[in-house]
Coordinates of C-alpha atoms and ligand atoms in Angstrom, one line a residue:
X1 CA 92.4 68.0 122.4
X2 CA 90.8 71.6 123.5
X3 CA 91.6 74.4 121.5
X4 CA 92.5 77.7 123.2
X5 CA 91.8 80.7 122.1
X6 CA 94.5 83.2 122.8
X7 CA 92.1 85.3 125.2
X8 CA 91.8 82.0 127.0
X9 CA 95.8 81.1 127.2
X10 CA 96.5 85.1 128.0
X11 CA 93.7 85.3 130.6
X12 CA 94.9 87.3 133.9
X13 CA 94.3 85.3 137.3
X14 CA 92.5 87.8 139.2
X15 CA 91.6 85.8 142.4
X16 CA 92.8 82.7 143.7
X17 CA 88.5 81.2 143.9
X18 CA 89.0 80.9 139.8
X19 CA 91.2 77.7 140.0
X20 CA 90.3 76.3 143.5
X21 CA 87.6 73.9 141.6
X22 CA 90.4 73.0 138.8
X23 CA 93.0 71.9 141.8
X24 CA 90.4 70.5 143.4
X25 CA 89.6 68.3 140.9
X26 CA 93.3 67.5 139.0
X27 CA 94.2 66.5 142.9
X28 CA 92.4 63.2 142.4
X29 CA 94.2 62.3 139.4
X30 CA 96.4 59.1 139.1
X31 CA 99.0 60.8 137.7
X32 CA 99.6 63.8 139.9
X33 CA 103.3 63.2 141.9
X34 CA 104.4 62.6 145.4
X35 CA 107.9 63.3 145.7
X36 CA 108.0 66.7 142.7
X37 CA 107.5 69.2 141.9
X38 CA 104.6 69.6 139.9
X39 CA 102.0 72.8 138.8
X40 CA 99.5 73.5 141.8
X41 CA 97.1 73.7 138.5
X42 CA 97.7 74.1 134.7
X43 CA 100.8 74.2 133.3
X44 CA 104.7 74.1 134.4
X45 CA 107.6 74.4 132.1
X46 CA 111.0 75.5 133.0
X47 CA 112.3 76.0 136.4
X48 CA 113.3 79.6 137.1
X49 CA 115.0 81.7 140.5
X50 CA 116.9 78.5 141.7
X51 CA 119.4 79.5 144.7
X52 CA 119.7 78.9 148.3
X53 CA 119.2 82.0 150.0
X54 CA 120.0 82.1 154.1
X55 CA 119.7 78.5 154.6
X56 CA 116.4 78.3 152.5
X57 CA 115.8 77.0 148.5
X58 CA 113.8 78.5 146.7
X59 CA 112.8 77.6 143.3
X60 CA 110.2 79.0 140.9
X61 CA 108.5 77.2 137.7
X62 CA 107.3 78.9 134.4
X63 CA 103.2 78.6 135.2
X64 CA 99.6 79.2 133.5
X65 CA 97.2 78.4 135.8
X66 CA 94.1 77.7 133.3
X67 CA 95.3 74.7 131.6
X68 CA 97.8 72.6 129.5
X69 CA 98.7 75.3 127.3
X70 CA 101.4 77.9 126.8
X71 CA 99.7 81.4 127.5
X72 CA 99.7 84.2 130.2
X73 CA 102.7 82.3 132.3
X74 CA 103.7 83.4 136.0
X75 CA 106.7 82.5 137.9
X76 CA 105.2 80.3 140.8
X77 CA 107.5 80.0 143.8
X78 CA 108.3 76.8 145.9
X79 CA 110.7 76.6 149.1
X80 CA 112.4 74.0 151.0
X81 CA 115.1 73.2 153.3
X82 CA 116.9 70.1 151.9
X83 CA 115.6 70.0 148.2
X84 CA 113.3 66.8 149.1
X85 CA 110.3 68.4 150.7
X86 CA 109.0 71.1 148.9
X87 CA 106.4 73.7 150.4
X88 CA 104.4 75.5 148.2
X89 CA 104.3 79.1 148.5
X90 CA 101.9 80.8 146.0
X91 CA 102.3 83.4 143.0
X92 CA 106.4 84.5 142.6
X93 CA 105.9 87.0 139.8
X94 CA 102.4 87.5 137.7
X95 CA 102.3 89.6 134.8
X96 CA 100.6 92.5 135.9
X97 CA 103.4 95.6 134.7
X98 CA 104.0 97.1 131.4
X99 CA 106.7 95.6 130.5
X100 CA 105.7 91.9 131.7
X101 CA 102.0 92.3 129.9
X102 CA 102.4 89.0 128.1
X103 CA 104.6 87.1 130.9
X104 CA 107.5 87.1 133.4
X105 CA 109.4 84.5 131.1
X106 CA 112.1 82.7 132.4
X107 CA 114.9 83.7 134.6
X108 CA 117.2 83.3 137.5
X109 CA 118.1 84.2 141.4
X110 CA 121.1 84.7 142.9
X111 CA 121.6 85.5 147.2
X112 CA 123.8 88.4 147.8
X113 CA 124.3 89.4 152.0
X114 CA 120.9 89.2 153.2
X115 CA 118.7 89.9 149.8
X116 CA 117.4 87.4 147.2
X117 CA 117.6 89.0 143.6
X118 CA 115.8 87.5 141.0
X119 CA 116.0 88.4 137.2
X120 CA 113.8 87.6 134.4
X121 CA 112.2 88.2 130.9
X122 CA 109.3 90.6 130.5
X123 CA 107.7 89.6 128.0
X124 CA 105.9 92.5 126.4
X125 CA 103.9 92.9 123.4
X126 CA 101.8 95.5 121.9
X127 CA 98.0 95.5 120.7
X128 CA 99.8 94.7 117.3
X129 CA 101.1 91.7 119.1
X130 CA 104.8 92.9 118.4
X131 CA 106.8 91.7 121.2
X132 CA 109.2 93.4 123.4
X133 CA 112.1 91.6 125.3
X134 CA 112.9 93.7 129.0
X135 CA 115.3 92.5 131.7
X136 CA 113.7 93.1 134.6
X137 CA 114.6 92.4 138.2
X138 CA 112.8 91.3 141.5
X139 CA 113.9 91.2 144.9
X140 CA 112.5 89.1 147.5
X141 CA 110.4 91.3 150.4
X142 CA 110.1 90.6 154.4
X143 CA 106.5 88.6 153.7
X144 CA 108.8 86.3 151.5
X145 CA 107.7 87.1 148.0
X146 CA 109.6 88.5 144.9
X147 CA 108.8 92.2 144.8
X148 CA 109.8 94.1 141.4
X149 CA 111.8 96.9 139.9
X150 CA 109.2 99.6 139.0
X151 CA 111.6 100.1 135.7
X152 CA 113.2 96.9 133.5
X153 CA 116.9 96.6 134.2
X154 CA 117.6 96.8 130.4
X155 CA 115.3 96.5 127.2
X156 CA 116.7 94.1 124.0
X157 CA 119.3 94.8 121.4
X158 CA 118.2 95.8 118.1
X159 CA 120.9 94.3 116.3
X160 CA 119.0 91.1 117.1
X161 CA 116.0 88.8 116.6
X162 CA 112.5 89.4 119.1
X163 CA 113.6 86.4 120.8
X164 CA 116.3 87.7 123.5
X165 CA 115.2 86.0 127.2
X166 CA 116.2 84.2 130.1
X167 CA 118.6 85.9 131.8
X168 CA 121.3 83.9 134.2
X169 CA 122.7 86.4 136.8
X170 CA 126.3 85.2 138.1
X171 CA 129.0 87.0 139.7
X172 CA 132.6 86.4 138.2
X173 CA 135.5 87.0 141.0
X174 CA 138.7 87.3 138.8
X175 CA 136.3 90.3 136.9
X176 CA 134.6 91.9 140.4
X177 CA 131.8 91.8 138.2
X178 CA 128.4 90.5 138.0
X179 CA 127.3 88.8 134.6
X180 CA 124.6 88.1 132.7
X181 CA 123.7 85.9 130.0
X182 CA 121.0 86.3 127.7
X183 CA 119.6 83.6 125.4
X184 CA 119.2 85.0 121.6
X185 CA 119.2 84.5 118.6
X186 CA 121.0 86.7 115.8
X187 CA 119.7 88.7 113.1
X188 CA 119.9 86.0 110.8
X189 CA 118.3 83.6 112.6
X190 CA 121.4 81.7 114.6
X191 CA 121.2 80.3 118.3
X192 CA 123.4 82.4 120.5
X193 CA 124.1 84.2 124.0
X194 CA 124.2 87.9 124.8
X195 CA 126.6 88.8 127.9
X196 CA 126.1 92.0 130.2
X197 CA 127.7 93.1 132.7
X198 CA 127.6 95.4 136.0
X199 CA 129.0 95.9 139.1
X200 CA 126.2 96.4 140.8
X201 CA 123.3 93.8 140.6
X202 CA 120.5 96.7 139.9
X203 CA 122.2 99.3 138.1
X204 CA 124.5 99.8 135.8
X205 CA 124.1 97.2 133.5
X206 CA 125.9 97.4 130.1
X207 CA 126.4 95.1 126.9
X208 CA 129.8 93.4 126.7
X209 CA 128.6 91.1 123.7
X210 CA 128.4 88.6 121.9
X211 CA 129.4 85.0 123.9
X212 CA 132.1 83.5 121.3
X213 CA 131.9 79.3 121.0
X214 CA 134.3 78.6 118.2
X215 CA 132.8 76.1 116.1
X216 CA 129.3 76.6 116.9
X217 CA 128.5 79.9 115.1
X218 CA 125.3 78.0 113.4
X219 CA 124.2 75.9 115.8
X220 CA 120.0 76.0 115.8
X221 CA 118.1 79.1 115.7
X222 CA 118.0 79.9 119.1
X223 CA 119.6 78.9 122.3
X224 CA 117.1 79.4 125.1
X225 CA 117.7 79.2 129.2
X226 CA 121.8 79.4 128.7
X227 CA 124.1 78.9 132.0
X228 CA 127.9 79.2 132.5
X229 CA 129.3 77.3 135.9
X230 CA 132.5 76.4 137.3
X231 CA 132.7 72.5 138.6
X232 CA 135.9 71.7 140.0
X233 CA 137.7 73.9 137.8
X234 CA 135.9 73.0 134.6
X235 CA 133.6 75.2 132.8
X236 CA 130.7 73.8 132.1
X237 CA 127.8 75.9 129.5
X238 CA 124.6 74.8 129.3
X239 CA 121.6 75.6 126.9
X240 CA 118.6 74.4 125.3
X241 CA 119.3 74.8 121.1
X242 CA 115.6 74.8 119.4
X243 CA 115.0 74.9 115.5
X244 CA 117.4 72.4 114.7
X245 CA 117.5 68.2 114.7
X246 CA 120.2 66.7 116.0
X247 CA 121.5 62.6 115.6
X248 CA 119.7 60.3 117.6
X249 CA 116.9 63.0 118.9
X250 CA 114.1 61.5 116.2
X251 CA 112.0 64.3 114.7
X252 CA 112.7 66.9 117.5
X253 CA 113.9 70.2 117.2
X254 CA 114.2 70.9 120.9
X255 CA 117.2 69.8 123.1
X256 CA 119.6 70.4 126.2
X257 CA 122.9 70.5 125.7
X258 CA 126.2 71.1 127.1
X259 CA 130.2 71.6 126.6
X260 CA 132.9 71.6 128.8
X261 CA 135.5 73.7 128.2
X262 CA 136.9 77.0 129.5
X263 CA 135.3 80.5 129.9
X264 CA 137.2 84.1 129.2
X265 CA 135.8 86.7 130.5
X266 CA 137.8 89.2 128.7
X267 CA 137.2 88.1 125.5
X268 CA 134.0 86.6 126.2
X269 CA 134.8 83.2 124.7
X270 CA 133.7 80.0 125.6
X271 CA 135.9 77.2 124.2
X272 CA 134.7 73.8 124.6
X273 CA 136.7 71.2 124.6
X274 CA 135.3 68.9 121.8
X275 CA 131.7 68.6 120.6
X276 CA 128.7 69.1 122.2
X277 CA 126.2 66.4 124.7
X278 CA 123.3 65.7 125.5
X279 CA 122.6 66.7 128.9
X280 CA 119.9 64.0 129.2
X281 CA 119.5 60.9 126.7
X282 CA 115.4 61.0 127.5
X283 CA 112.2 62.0 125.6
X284 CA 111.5 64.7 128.1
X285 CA 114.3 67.0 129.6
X286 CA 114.4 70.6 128.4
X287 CA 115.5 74.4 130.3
X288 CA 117.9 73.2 132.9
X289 CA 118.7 75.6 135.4
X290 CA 121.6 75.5 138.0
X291 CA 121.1 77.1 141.2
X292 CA 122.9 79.4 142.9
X293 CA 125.2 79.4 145.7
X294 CA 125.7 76.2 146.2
X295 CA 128.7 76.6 148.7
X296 CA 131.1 73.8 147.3
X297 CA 133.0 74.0 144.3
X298 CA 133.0 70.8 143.1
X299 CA 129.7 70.7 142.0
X300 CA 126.4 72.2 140.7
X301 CA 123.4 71.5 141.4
X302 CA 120.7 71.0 139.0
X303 CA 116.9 71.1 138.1
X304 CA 115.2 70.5 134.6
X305 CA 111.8 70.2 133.5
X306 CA 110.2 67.1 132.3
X307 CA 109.0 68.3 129.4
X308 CA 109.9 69.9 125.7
X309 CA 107.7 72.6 124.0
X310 CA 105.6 71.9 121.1
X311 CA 104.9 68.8 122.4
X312 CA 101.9 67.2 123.7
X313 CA 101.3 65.4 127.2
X314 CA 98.2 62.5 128.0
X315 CA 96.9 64.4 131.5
X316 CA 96.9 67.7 129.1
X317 CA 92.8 66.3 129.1
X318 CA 92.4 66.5 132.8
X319 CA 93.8 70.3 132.8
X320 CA 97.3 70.1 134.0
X321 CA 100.3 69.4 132.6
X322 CA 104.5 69.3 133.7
X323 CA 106.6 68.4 136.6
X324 CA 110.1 68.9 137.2
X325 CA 113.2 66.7 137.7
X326 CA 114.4 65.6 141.2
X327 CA 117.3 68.1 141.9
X328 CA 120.7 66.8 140.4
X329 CA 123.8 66.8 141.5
X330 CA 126.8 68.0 138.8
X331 CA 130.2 66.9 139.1
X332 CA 133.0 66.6 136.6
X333 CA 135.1 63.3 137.2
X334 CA 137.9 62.8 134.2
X335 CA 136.9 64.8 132.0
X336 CA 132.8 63.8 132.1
X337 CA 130.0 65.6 133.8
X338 CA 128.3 63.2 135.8
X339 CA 124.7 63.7 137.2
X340 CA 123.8 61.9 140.5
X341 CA 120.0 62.1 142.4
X342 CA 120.3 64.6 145.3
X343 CA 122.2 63.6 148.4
X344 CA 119.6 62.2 150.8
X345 CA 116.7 61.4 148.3
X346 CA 116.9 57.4 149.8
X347 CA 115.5 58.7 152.9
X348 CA 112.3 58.4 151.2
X349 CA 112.7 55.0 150.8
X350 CA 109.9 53.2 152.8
X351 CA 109.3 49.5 152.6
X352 CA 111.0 46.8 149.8
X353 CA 108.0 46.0 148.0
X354 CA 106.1 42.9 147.1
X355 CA 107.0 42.5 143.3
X356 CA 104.8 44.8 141.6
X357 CA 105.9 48.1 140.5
X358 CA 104.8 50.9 143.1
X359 CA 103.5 54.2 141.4
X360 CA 106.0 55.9 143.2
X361 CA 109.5 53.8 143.6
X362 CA 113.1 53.6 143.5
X363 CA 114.8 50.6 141.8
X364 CA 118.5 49.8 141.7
X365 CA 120.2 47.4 139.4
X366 CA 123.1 45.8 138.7
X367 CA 123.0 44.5 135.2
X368 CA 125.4 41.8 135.2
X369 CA 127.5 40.7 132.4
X370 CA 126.5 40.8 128.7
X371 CA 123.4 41.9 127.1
X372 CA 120.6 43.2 129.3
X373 CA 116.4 44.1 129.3
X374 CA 114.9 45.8 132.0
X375 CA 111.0 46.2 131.3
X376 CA 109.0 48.7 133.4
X377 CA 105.2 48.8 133.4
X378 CA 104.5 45.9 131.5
X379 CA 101.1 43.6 131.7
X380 CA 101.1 40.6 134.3
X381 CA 102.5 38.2 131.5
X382 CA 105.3 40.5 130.7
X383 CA 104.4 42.4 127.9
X384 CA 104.4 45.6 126.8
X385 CA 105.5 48.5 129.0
X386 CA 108.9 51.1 128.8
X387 CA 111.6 48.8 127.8
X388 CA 115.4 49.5 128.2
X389 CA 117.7 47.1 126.1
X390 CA 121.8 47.0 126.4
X391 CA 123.4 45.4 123.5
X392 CA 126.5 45.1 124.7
X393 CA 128.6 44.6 121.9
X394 CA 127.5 47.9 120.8
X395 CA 127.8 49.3 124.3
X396 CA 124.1 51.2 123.6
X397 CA 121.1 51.3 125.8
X398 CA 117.6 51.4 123.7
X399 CA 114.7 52.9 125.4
X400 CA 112.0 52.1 123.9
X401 CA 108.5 53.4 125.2
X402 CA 105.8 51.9 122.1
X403 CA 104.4 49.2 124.2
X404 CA 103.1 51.4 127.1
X405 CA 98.9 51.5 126.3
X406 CA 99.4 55.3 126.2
X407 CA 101.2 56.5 123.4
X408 CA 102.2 60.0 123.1
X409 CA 104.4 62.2 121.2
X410 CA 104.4 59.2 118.5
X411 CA 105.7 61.8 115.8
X412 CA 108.4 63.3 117.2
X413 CA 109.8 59.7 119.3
X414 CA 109.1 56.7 120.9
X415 CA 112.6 55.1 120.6
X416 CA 116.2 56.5 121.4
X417 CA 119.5 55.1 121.6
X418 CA 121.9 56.2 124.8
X419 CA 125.0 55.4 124.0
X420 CA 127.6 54.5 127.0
X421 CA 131.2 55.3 127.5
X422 CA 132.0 52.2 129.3
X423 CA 129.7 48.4 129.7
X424 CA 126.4 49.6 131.6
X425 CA 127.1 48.3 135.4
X426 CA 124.1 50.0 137.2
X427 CA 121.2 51.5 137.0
X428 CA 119.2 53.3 139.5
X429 CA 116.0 54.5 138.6
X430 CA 113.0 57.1 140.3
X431 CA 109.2 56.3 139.4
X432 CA 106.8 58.9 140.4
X433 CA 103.3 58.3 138.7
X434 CA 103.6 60.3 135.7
X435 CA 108.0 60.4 134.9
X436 CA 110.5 57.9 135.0
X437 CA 114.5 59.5 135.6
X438 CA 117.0 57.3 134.8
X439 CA 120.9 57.1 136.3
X440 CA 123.1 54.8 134.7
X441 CA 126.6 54.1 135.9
X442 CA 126.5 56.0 139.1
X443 CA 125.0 59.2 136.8
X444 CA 127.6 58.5 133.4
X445 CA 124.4 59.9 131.4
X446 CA 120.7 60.2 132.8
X447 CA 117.6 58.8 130.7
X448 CA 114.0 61.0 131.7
X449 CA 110.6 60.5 130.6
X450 CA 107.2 60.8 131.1
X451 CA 105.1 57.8 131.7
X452 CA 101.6 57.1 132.3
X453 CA 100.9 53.9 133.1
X454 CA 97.1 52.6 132.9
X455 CA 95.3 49.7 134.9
X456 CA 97.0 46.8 134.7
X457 CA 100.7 47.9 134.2
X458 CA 102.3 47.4 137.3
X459 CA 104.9 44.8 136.4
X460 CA 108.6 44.7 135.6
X461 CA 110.8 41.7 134.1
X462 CA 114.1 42.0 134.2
X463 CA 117.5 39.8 132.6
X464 CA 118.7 36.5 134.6
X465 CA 121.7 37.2 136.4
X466 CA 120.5 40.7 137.3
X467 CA 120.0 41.9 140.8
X468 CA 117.3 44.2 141.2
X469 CA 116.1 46.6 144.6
X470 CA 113.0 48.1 145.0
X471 CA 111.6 50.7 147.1
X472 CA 108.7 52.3 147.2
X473 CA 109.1 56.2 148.2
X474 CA 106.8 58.3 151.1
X475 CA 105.5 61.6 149.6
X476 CA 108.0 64.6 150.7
X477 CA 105.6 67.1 148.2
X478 CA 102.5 68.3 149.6
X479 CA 99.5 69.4 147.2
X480 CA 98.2 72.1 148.6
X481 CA 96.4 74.9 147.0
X482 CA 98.2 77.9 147.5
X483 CA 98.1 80.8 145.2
Ligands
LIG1 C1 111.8 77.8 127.4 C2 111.1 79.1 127.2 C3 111.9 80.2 127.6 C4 110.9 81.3 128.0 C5 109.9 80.5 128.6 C6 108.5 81.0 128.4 O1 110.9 76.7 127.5 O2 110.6 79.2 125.9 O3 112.9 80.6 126.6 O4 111.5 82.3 128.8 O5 110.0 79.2 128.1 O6 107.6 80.2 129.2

């Protein structure tokens, strides 16, 4: 694996001719996607500035153009009309102010009359390498780009650590307020949020506090990319907890999470009802952001990337490295949050296939009664590949990705359990060359990895008794080089 220097990783992109060779030659990989979202070169990590703004989405992704590696990152900005087919649209934010030196870190967007605001983390840092927090805002011009504040909105709190980023932007009605949430973490080293507040979306912004979650005072060290929504009058919070292991999540210290409860806004409490869950059972699924404006109360929608930090990726070697989720859609149905694909995604189905495993699919299944095995990528005689067990006695699905030829990540996982609320029924399933996402029970809990299969593993087996669909899926994201 290359070792970066950190004048390499923090290198500014001065002209787009720099990385035209390295698309040029990551286009021709194997693994590069069809139907995602995926970095135009380099590295993508979270998604950032989701919303629909008049009629259009727009979506941006934490991005270094050099390489596989975490360094100078960007936001890089990607539109579309239906959340299917995805236009790329060059550079959102680059790091090129005082208070961004080191990075425009993550952040949101939210669509207010006929602007698109966006707010995110400049990441400053001296010569000493000291590092500076600043919420900063950006709003989107005429010649459809993010255009920024010439000032930060708001710089960090000193009562707290260095690591105070990420802002989410929403607007609360019953307060006539807009709010902001901050992930943090507290002097003494404890994940947490940090609320302000304003009435106006570029001034005016002052602390309220501390976000209050009774029971989870010490919950990991930090709580990055946090999110409050309101799904059919549930509150739902949503954050990534790092610096901590939790059961069933192997030797990682990174993870998505989420309660449901119910959010004050005068006392700035969050009160979940009950413990906390894992957003996504998978290997890879880390800094889920929900867009804004979505126009129906009754449900969110949702984008995550396919990835967790600190860990390490097979097409890091060919230069690039990332992707995100399809777009999900959030709804809570008796008390559960339940994921589904986004509406419309099966008009990419093109033609039942021949019984091999396309490189870019959708399966359904219906598991039948009992104990099930569904084995993806496996060699012609069955062996091997990503392999997803139901014991049904135990009502737990295994996932179990050891006898795929490329191995990654070995240290931190290969196995995890997914345990289900009630018997597994269905399963429907999206393949695009390099990740596998996962819906079982019409979206009762979501399974996402990365794969990489090699020559050779282009099989499936699945149980008797099953009944199994197959699709293959026509590209809807184009590969262009724009920067
Ligand atoms: C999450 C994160 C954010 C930060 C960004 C930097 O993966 O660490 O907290 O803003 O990535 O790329």
């Amino acid at each position: 694996m290359k070792e970066w220097t950190r004048e390499e990783r923090y290198r500014e992109l001065k002209s787009p001719e720099e990385i035209r060779d390295l698309h040029e030659r990551i286009s021709k990989s194997v693994y590069r996607q069809t139907y995602h979202v995926q970095p135009v070169t380099g590295l993508s990590s979270d998604p950032n500035g989701f919303a629909l703004h008049k009629g259009v989405w727009h979506l941006c992704y934490q991005w270094c153009p050099w390489g596989a590696v975490h360094g100078l990152k960007y936001w890089y900005h990607v539109t579309s009309t239906d959340l299917i087919h995805w236009k790329n649209e060059g550079i959102g934010l680059a790091p090129d102010c005082y208070f961004d030196n080191r990075g425009t870190h993550s952040g949101s967007a939210i669509s207010v009359g006929d602007d698109l605001y966006f707010f995110y983390t400049g990441n400053h840092r001296d010569e000493d390498w000291t590092r500076t927090p600043y919420t900063c805002a950006a709003v989107l011009g005429a010649d459809g780009k993010p255009h920024k504040l010439e000032k930060p909105l708001f710089g960090p709190r000193d009562t707290h650590s260095e690591h105070q980023r990420d802002p989410k932007i929403v607007w609360v009605e019953s307060k006539r307020k807009y709010f902001i949430f901050i992930g943090a973490q507290t002097a003494d080293l404890k994940g947490c949020v940090l609320v302000y507040e304003s009435a106006e979306l570029l001034d005016g912004w002052t602390f309220a506090g501390q976000l209050k979650v009774p029971g989870f005072e010490s919950f990991g060290g930090m709580w990055e990319c946090p999110y409050i929504v309101n799904v059919s009058g549930t509150d739902v919070l949503i954050f990534s907890p790092q610096y901590i292991k939790l059961p069933g999540r192997g030797n990682s210290t990174n993870h998505n999470v989420y309660f449901l409860g119910k959010m004050d806004y005068d006392t700035l409490t969050f009160t979940p009802q009950g413990d906390y869950h894992y957003l996504d059972y998978g290997f890879d699924f880390y800094a889920a952001q929900g867009a804004a404006n979505v126009g129906d109360p009754d449900k969110a929608i949702l984008i995550s990337w396919i990835g967790l930090p600190d860990n390490h990726y097979p097409t890091e070697e060919e230069d690039w490295e990332g992707t995100m989720t399809l777009p999900r859609e959030l709804r809570v149905k008796d008390g559960r949050l339940v994921q589904t694909p986004i509406a419309g995604i099966e008009s990419l189905r093109g033609l039942p296939d021949n019984g091999n495993l396309p490189a870019a699919c959708e399966l359904q299944v219906e598991a039948g009664e009992g104990d099930f095995e569904l084995a993806l990528f496996t060699k012609a005689d069955g062996t091997g590949g990503l392999r997803l067990r139901y014991d049904s006695a135990k009502r737990l699905c295994t996932v179990d990705r050891t006898g795929m030829n490329k191995r990654f990540n070995e240290q931190v996982f290969e196995v995890l359990d997914m345990p289900l609320e009630t018997p597994l029924k269905t399963l429907r399933i999206f393949i695009d060359r390099c990740s596998t996402e996962i819906f079982v029970n019409d979206g009762e809990e979501t399974f996402t990895t990365r794969s990489y299969p090699t020559e050779g593993e282009f099989h499936y087996t699945v149980s008797d008794g099953a009944k199994l669909r197959l699709w293959t899926m026509k590209p809807s994201v184009r590969d262009d080089f724009v920067v």
